[in-house]
Each structure stands twice: as structure tokens, then as C-alpha cells.
PDB file of C-alpha atoms in Angstrom:
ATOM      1  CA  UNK A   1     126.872 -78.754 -35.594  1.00 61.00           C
ATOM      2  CA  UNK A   2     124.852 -82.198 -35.911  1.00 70.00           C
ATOM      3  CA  UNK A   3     122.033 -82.358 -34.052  1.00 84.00           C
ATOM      4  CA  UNK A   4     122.348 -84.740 -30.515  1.00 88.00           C
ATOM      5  CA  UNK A   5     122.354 -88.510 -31.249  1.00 94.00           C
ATOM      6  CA  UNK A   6     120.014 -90.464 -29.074  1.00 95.00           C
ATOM      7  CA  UNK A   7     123.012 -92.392 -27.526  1.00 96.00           C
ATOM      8  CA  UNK A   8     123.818 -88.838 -26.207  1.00 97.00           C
ATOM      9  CA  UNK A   9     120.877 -87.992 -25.117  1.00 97.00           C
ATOM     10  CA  UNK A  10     120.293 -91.427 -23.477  1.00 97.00           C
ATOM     11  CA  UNK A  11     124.148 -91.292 -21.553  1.00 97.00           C
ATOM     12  CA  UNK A  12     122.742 -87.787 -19.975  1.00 97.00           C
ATOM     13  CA  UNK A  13     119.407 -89.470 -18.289  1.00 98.00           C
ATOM     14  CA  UNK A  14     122.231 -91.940 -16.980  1.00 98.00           C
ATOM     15  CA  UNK A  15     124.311 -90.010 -15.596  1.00 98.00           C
ATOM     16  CA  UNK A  16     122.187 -87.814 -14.046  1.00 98.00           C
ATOM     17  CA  UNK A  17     120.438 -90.790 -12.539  1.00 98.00           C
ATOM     18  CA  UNK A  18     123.808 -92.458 -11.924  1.00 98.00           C
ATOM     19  CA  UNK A  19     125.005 -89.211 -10.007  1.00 98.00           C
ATOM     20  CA  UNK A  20     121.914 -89.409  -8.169  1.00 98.00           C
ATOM     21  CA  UNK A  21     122.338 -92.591  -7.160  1.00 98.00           C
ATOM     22  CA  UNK A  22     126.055 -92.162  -6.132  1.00 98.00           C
ATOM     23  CA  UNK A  23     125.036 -89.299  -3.661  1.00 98.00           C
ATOM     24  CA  UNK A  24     121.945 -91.909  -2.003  1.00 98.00           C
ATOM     25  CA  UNK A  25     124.353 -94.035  -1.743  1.00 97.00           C
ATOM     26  CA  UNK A  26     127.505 -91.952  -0.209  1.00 97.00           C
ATOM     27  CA  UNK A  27     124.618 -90.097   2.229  1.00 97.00           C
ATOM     28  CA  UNK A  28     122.578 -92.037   3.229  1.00 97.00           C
ATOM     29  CA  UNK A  29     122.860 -96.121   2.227  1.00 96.00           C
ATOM     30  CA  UNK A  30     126.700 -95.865   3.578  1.00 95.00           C
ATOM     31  CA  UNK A  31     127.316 -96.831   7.394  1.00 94.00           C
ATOM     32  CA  UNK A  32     128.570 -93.477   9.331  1.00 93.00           C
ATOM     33  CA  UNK A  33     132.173 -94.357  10.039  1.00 91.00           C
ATOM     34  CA  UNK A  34     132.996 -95.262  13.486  1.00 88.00           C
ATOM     35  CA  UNK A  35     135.786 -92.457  14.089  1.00 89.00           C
ATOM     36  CA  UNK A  36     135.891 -89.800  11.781  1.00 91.00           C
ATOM     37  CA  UNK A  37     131.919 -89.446  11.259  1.00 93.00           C
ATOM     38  CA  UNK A  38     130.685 -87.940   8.412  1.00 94.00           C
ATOM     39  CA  UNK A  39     132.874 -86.683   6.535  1.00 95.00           C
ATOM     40  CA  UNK A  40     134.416 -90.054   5.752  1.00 94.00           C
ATOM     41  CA  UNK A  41     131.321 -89.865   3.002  1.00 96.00           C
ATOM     42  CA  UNK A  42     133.322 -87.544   0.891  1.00 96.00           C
ATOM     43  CA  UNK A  43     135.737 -90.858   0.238  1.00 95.00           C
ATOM     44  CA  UNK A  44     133.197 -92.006  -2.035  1.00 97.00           C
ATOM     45  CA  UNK A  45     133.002 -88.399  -4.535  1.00 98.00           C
ATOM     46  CA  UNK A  46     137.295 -88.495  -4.101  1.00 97.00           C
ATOM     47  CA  UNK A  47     137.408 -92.015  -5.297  1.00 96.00           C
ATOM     48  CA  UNK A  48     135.079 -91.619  -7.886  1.00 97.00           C
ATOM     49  CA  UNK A  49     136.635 -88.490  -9.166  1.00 98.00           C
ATOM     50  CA  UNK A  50     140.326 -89.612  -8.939  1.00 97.00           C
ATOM     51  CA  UNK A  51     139.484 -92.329 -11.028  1.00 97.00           C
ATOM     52  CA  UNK A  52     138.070 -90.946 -14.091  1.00 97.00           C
ATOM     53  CA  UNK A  53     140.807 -88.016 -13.477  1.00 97.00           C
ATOM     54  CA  UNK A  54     143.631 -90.361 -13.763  1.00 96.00           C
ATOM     55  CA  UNK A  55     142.237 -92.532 -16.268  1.00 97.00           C
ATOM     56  CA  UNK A  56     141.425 -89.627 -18.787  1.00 97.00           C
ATOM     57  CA  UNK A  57     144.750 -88.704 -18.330  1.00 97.00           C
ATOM     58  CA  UNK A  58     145.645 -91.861 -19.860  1.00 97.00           C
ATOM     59  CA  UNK A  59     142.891 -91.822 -22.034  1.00 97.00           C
ATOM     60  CA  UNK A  60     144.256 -87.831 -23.391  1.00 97.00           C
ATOM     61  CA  UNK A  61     148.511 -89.660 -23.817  1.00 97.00           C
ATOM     62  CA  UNK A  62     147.177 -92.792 -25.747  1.00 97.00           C
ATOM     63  CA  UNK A  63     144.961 -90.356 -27.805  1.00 97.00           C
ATOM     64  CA  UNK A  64     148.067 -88.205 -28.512  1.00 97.00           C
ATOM     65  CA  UNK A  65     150.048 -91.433 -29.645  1.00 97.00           C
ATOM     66  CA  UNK A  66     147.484 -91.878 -32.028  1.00 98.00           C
ATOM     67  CA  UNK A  67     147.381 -88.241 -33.220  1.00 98.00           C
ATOM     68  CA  UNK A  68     151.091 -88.749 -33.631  1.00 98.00           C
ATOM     69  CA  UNK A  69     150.835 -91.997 -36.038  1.00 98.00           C
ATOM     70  CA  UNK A  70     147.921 -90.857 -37.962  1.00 97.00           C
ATOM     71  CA  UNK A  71     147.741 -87.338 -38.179  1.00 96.00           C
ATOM     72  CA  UNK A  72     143.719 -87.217 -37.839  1.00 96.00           C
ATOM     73  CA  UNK A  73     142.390 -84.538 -35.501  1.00 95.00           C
ATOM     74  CA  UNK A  74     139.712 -86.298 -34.620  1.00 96.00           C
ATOM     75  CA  UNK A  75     142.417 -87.752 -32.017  1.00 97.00           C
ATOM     76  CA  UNK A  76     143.429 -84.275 -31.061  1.00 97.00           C
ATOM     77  CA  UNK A  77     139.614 -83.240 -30.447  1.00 97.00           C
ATOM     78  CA  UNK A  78     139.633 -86.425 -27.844  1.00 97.00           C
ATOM     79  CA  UNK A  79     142.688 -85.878 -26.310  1.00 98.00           C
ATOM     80  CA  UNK A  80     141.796 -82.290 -25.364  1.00 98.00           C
ATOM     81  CA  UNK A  81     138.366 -83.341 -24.022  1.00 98.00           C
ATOM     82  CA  UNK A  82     139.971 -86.368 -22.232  1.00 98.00           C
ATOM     83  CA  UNK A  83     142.313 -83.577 -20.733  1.00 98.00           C
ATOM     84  CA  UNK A  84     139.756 -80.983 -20.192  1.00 98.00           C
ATOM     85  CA  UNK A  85     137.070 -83.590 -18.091  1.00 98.00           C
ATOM     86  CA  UNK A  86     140.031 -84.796 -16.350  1.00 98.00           C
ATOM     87  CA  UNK A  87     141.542 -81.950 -15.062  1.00 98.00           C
ATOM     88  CA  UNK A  88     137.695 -80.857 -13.958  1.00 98.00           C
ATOM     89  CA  UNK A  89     137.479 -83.928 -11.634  1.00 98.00           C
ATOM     90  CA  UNK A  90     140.578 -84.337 -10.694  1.00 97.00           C
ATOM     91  CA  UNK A  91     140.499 -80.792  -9.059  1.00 98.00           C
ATOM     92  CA  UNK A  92     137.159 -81.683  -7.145  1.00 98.00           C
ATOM     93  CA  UNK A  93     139.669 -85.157  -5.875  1.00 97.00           C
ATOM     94  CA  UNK A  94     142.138 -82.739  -4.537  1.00 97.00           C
ATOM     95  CA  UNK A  95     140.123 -80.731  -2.683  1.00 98.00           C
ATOM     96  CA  UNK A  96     137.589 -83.490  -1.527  1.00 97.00           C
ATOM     97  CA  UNK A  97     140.802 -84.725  -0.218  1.00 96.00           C
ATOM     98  CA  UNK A  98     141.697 -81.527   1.398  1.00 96.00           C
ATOM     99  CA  UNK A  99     138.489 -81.226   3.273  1.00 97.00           C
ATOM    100  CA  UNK A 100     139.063 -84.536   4.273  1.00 95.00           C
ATOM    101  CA  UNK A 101     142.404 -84.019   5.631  1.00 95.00           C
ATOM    102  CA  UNK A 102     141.293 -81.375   8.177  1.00 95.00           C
ATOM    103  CA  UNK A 103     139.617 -82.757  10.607  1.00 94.00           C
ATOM    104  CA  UNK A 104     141.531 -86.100   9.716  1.00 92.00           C
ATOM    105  CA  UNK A 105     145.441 -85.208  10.039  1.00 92.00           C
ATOM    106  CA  UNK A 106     144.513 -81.835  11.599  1.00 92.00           C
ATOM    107  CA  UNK A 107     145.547 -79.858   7.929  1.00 94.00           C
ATOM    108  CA  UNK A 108     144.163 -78.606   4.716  1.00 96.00           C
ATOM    109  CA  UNK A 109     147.628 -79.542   3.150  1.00 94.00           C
ATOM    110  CA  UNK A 110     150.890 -81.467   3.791  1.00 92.00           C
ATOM    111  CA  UNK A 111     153.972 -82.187   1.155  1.00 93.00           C
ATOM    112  CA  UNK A 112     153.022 -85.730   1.540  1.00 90.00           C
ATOM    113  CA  UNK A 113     154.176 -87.864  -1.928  1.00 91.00           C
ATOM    114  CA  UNK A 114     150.336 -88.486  -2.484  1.00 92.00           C
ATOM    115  CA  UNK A 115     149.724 -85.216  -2.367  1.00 93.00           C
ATOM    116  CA  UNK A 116     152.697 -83.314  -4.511  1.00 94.00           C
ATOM    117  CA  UNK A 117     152.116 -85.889  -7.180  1.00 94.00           C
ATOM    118  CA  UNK A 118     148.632 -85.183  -7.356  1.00 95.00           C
ATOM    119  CA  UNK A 119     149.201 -81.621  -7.388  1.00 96.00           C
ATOM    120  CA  UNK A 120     151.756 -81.552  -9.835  1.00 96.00           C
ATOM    121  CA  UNK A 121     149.458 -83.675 -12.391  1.00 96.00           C
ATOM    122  CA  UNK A 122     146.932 -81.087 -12.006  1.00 97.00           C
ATOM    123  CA  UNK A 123     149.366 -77.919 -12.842  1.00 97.00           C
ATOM    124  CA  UNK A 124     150.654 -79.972 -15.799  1.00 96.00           C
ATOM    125  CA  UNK A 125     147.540 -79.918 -17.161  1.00 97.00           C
ATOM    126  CA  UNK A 126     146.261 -76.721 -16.801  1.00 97.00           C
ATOM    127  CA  UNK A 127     149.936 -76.040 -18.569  1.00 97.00           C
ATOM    128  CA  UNK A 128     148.586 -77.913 -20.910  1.00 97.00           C
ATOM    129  CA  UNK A 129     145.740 -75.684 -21.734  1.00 97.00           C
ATOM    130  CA  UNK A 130     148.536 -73.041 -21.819  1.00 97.00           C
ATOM    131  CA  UNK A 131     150.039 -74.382 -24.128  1.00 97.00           C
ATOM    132  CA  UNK A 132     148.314 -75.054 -26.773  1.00 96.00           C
ATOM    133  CA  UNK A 133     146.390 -71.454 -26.029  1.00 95.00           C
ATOM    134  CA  UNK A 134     150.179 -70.376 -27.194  1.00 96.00           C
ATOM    135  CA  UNK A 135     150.301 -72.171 -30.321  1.00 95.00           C
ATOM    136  CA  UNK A 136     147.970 -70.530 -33.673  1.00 90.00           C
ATOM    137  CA  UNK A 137     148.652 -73.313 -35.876  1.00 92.00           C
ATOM    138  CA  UNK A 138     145.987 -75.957 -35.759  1.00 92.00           C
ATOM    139  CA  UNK A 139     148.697 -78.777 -36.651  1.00 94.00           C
ATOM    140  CA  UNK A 140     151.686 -77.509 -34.271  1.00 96.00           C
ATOM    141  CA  UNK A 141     149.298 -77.055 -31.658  1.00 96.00           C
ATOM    142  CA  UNK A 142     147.574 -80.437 -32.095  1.00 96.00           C
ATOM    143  CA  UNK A 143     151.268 -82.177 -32.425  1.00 97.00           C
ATOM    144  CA  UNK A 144     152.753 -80.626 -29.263  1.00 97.00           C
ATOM    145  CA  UNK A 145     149.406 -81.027 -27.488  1.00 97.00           C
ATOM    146  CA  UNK A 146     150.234 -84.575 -28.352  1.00 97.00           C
ATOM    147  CA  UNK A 147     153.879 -84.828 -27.004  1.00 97.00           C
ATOM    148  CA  UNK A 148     152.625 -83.029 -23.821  1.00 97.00           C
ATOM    149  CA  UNK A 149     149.631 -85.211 -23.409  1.00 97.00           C
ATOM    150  CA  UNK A 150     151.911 -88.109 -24.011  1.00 96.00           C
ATOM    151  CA  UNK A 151     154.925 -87.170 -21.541  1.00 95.00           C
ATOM    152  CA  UNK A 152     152.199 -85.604 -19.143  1.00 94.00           C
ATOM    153  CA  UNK A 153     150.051 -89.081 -18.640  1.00 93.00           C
ATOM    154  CA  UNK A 154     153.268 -90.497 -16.997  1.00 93.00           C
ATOM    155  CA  UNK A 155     152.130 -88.766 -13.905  1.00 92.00           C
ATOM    156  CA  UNK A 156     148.978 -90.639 -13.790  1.00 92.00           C
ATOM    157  CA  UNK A 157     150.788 -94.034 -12.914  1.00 91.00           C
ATOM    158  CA  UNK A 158     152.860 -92.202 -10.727  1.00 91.00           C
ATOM    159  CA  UNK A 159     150.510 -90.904  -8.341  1.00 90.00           C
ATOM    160  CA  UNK A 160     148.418 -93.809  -8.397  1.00 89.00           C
ATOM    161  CA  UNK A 161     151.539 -95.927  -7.639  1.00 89.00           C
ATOM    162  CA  UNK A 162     152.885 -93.217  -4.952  1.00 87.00           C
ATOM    163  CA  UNK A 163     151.180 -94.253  -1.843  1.00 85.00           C
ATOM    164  CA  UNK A 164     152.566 -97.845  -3.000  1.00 85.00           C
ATOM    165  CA  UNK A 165     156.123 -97.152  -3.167  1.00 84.00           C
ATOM    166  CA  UNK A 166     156.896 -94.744  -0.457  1.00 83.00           C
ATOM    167  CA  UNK A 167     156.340 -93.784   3.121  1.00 82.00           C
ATOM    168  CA  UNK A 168     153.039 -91.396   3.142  1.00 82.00           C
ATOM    169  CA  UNK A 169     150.079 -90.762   5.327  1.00 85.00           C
ATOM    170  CA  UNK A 170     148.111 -91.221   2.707  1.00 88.00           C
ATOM    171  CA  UNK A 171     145.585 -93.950   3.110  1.00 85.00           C
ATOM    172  CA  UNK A 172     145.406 -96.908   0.479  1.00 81.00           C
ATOM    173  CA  UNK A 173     141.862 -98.381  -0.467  1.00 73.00           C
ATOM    174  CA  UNK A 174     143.201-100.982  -2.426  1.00 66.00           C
ATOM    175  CA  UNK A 175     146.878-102.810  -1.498  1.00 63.00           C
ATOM    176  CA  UNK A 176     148.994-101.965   2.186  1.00 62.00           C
ATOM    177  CA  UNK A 177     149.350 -99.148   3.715  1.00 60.00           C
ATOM    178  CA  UNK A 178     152.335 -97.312   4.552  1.00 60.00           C
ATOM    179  CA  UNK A 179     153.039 -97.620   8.596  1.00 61.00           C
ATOM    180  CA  UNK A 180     152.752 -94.290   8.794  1.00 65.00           C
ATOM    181  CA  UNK A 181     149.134 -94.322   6.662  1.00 66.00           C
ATOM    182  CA  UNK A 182     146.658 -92.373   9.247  1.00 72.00           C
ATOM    183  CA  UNK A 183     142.982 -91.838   8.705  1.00 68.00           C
ATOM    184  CA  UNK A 184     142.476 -95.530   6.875  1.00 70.00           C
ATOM    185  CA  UNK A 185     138.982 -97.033   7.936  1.00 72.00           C
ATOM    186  CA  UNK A 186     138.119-101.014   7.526  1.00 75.00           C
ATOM    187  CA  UNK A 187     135.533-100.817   4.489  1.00 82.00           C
ATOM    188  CA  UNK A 188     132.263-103.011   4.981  1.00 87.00           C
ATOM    189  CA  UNK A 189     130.175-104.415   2.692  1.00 91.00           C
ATOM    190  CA  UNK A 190     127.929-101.354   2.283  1.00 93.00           C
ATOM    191  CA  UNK A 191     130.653 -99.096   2.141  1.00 93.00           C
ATOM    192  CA  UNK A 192     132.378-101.300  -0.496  1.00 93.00           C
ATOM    193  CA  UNK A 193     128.952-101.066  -2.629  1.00 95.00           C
ATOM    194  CA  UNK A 194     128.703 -97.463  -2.139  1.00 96.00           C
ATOM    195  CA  UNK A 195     132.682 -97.068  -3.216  1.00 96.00           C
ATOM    196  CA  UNK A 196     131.524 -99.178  -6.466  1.00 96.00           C
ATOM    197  CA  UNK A 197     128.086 -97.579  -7.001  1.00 98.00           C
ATOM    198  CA  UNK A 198     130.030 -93.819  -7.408  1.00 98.00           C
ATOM    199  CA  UNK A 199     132.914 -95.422  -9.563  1.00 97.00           C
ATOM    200  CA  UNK A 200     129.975 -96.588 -12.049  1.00 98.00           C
ATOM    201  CA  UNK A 201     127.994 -92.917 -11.648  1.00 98.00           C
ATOM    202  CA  UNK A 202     131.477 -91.052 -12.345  1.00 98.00           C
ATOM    203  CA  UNK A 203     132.666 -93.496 -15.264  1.00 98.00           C
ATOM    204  CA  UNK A 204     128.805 -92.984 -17.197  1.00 98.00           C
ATOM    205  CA  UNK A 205     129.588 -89.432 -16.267  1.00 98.00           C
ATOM    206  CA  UNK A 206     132.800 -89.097 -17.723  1.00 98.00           C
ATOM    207  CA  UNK A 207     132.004 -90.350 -21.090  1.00 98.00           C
ATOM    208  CA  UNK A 208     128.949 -88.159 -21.543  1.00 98.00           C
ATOM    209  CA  UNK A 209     130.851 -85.063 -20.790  1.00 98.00           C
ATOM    210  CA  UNK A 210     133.203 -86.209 -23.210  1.00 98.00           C
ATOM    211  CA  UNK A 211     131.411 -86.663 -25.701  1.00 98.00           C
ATOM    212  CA  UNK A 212     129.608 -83.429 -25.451  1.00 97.00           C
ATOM    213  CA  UNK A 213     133.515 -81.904 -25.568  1.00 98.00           C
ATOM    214  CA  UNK A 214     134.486 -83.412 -28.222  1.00 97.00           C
ATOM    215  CA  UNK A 215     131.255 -82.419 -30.426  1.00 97.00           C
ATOM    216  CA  UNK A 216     132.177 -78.659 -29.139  1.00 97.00           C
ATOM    217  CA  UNK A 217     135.730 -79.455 -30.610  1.00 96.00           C
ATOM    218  CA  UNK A 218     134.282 -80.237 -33.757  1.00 95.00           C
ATOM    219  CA  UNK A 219     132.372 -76.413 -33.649  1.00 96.00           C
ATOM    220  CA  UNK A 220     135.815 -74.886 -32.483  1.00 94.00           C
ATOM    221  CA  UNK A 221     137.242 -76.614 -35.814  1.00 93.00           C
ATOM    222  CA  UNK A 222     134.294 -75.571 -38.022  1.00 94.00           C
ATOM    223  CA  UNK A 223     134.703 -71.968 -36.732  1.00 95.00           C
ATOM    224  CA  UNK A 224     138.170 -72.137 -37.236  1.00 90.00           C
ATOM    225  CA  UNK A 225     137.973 -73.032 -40.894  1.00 90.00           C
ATOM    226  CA  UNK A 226     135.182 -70.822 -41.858  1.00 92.00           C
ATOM    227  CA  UNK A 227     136.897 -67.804 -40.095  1.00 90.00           C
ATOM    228  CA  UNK A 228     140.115 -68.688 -41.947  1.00 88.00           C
ATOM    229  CA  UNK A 229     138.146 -68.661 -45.269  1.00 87.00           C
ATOM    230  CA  UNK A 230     136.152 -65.202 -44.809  1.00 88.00           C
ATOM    231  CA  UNK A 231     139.636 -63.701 -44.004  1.00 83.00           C
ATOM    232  CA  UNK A 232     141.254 -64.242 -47.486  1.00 78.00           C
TER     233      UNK A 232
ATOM    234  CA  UNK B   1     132.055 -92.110  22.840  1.00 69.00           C
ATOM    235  CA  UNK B   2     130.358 -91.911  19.459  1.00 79.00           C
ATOM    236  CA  UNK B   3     131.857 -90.472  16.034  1.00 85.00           C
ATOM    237  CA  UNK B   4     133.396 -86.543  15.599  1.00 86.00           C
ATOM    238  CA  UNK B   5     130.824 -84.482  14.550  1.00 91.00           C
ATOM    239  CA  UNK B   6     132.446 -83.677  11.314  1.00 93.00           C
ATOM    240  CA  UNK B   7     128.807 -82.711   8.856  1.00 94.00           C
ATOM    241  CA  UNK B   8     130.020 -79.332   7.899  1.00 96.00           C
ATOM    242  CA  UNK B   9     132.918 -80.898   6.056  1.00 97.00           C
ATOM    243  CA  UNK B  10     130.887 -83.534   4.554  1.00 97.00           C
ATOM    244  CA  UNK B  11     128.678 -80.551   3.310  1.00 97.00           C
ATOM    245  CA  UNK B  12     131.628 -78.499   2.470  1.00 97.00           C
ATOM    246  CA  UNK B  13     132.827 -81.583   0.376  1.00 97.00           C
ATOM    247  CA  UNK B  14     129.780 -82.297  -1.613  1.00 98.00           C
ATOM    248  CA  UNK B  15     128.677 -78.539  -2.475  1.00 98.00           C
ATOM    249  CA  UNK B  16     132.389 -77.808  -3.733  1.00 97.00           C
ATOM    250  CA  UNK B  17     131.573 -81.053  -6.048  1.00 98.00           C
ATOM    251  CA  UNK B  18     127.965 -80.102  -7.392  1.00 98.00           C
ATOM    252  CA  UNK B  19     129.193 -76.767  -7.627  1.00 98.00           C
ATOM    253  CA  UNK B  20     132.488 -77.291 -10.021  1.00 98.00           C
ATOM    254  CA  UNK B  21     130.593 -79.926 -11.924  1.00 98.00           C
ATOM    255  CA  UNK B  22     127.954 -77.520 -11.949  1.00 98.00           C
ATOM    256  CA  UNK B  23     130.147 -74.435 -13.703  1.00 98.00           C
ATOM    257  CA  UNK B  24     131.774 -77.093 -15.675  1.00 98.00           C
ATOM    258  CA  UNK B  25     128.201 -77.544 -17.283  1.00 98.00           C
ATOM    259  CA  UNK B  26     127.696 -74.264 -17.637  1.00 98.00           C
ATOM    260  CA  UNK B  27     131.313 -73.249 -19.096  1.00 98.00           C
ATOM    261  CA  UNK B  28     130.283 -75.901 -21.961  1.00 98.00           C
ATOM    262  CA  UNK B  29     127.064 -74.451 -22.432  1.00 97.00           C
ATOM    263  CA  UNK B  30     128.633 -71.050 -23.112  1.00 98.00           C
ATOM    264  CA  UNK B  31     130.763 -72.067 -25.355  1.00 98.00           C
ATOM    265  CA  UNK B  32     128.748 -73.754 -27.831  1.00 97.00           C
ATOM    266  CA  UNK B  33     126.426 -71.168 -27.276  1.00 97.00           C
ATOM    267  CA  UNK B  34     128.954 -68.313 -28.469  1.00 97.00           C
ATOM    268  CA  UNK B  35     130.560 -70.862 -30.934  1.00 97.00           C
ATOM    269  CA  UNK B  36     127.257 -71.452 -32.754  1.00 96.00           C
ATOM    270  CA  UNK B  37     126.627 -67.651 -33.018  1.00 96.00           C
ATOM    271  CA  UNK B  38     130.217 -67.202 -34.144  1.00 95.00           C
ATOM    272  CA  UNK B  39     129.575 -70.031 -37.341  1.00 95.00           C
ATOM    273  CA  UNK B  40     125.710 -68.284 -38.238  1.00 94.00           C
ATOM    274  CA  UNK B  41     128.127 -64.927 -38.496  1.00 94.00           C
ATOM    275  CA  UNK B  42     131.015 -66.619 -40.469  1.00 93.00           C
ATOM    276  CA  UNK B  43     128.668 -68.303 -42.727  1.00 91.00           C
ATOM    277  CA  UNK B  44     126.646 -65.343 -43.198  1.00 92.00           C
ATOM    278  CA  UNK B  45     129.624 -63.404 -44.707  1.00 89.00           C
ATOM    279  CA  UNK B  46     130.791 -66.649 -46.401  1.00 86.00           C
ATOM    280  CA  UNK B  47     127.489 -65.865 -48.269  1.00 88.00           C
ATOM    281  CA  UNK B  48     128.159 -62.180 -48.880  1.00 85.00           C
ATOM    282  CA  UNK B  49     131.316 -62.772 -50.263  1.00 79.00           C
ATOM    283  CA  UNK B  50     129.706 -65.383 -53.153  1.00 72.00           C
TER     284      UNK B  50
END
């Protein structure tokens, strides 16, 4: 394995300060919220969270177009990490939102489209994993990773767009509400700031932890070959 | 009336975060860890066999 490059090392310090700065910001910069109190503070860590989540997921389908066309796994070693940070944050969004949802709708869970969609995304990609843990063949495992990744990142438009389209409960940040949206909150300024602050923190965070998965790709590959070589 | 007291959610919701980003680290950690042992082993029978 290559030893760290300083870019690396110098994303870390960022995000670290970046997270930092995300949770001053959600705790204690961010105006308590008239109705709900203080848990409306986790809105900031969901936000943050759902957005690299989905966005990787994106990130992981155009990855496995690319695999497709060129055949280089150096696509299929950023694909998987795209789909492996992803799926990490994206869990956290889900049950942020869950915590969220208690003392806000009085439940931990409801079938609400927001929520199935963002469920379902989730489970595809931890099929995902499945998958390819199926699959011995570096090449058949990297192209069906590929189709998967590919047919799986149409979810990530869909739940994005879900709260959109149909009736739901499910508060929207950005765009109008359904009627029946409960638990929505005007944002001021500070909260605003605070909302962009963690998106920053989470994005800086996202492509560090990336790039450290995609270097331990690279080992898995090494590993692979050498282990393939002793055996003959 | 002021605002539901609703801190041990808000604590709930920021431990589960710090603590799944947290094993996240770690998981990555252990794997290059084991991975990195795994390659001085490979190559060191690479080396036997030459």
C-alpha cells in the first residue's frame, strides 16, 4: 500500500474540524425551535447525512456506467466505496429521522412514501454488498456490481423526489409541503447557516472516507492477486 | 408555554451518529490492518516459492 498523500492527510484535519464545527453549530449556534425543542437539532446531522447518502448513491451508478464502458477497476474500487460510505450515512439519516419522529408524529416508524423509499434504498444496498460477497470472480463481480449500482441509484431520485410528488407527512426543507406535512418548522437565518455549515462538514467528510476506501480497495486487489499467485 | 422538553432525543440522535461513524472508522481500520498482514504473509511465500 502507498504511503498517505498529504491531500489525505490534510482532508482528515478538515473534516474532523468540519464535523466539529457542524455539531457547534447544530448545539449550540442554532436557535432552540419554538415547538418541538431540542430535538429539532438532529435536522441538521439528518440533512447532512441524507445528502452525501443519496448523492454517493449516484456517485456508486455513474461509477458503474463507467466500469461498464471501460472495463478499469479502478471504477469498480469507487463505486463500492461510494456504496459502502453511503449506505453508512444514510443509515444514521434513517434513524436520526426516527428519533425525530417520536416525539414529533408520536412514532418511531410509519409506511409513509418518505419513509419506505428511504428504507428500501438502504436494503438495496446492503443487497448490494450481498451480492457481490456471492460472486468469486473479480470481473463478474465488478460487472454485476455495476448493473446493480446502476439500476440501484434510481432510488436516490426517487426518494428525494417522494415527498414532492405524493401526499406524506414528511416535512420538505426545500419546495411545498404536502397538506398533510406535520412537524415542518419556519427556518431562520441561523438555522439556515447551521443547515449549510453541516452540509459542508458531511460533504469534506464524505470524500475523505472515500478516499481512504478506495485505497483499502486497492489492498483488497493486491491481496487478491498475490493470493491467486501463491496458489498455483 | 415554552418548547417540549425533548434533550434525551437530541442526545439519543447525536450519540447514535458519533457512534456509527465511530465503528465505521474503526471497521476500516481493521481491515487494512488484517489486509496488510495478509500481503506481508502472501509476499513472504511469494518469496519462498522463488
Amino acid at each position: 500500500m502507498q504511503s498517505k498523500p498529504m491531500a489525505l492527510t490534510i482532508l482528515d484535519v478538515l473534516s474532523i474540524i468540519g464535523i466539529g464545527v457542524a455539531t457547534y453549530f447544530a448545539l449550540v449556534y442554532a436557535p432552540t425551535e419554538a415547538v418541538m425543542g431540542n430535538v429539532q437539532r438532529v435536522f441538521y446531522f439528518h440533512v447532512g447525512t441524507a445528502w452525501v447518502g443519496l448523492v454517493g448513491f449516484v456517485v456508486a451508478a455513474v461509477s458503474g456506467i463507467v466500469y461498464l464502458v471501460t472495463k478499469d477497476m479502478r471504477w469498480d474500487r469507487f463505486e463500492v466505496a461510494a456504496v459502502e460510505v453511503s449506505t453508512m450515512f444514510f443509515f444514521i439519516t434513517i434513524v436520526l429521522g426516527s428519533i425525530w419522529a417520536r416525539p414529533a408524529w408520536n412514532t418511531w416508524w410509519t409506511w409513509d412514501p418518505r419513509l419506505t423509499t428511504a428504507a428500501v434504498t438502504e436494503l438495496i444496498y446492503i443487497a448490494y454488498f450481498m451480492l457481490r460477497a456471492g460472486i468469486e470472480e473479480p470481473e463478474k463481480r465488478a460487472r454485476f456490481g455495476a448493473v446493480y449500482a446502476l439500476l440501484g441509484g434510481l432510488s436516490a431520485p426517487i426518494t428525494f423526489m417522494v415527498i414532492r410528488l405524493f401526499r406524506t407527512i414528511h416535512p420538505v426543507v426545500v419546495g411545498t409541503a404536502s397538506a398533510e406535512a406535520q412537524g415542518g418548522f419556519d427556518m431562520s437565518g441561523d438555522m439556515l447557516t447551521s443547515m449549510f455549515v453541516s452540509l459542508g462538514a458531511f460533504t469534506i467528510l464524505f470524500v475523505s472516507l472515500m478516499w481512504h476506501r478506495i485505497r483499502l480497495g486497492g489492498l483488497e486487489e493486491k491481496v487478491e492477486e498475490l493470493k491467486l499467485k501463491v496458489s498455483m | 408555554m415554552g418548547p417540549a422538553n425533548t434533550d434525551n432525543y437530541m442526545i439519543a440522535g447525536y450519540v447514535v451518529s458519533f457512534v456509527t461513524m465511530g465503528l465505521y472508522l474503526l471497521s476500516l481500520y481493521i481491515r487494512t490492518r488484517n489486509l496488510k498482514r495478509d500481503l506481508e504473509t502472501y509476499e513472504a511465500m511469494d518469496n519462498e516459492k522463488k
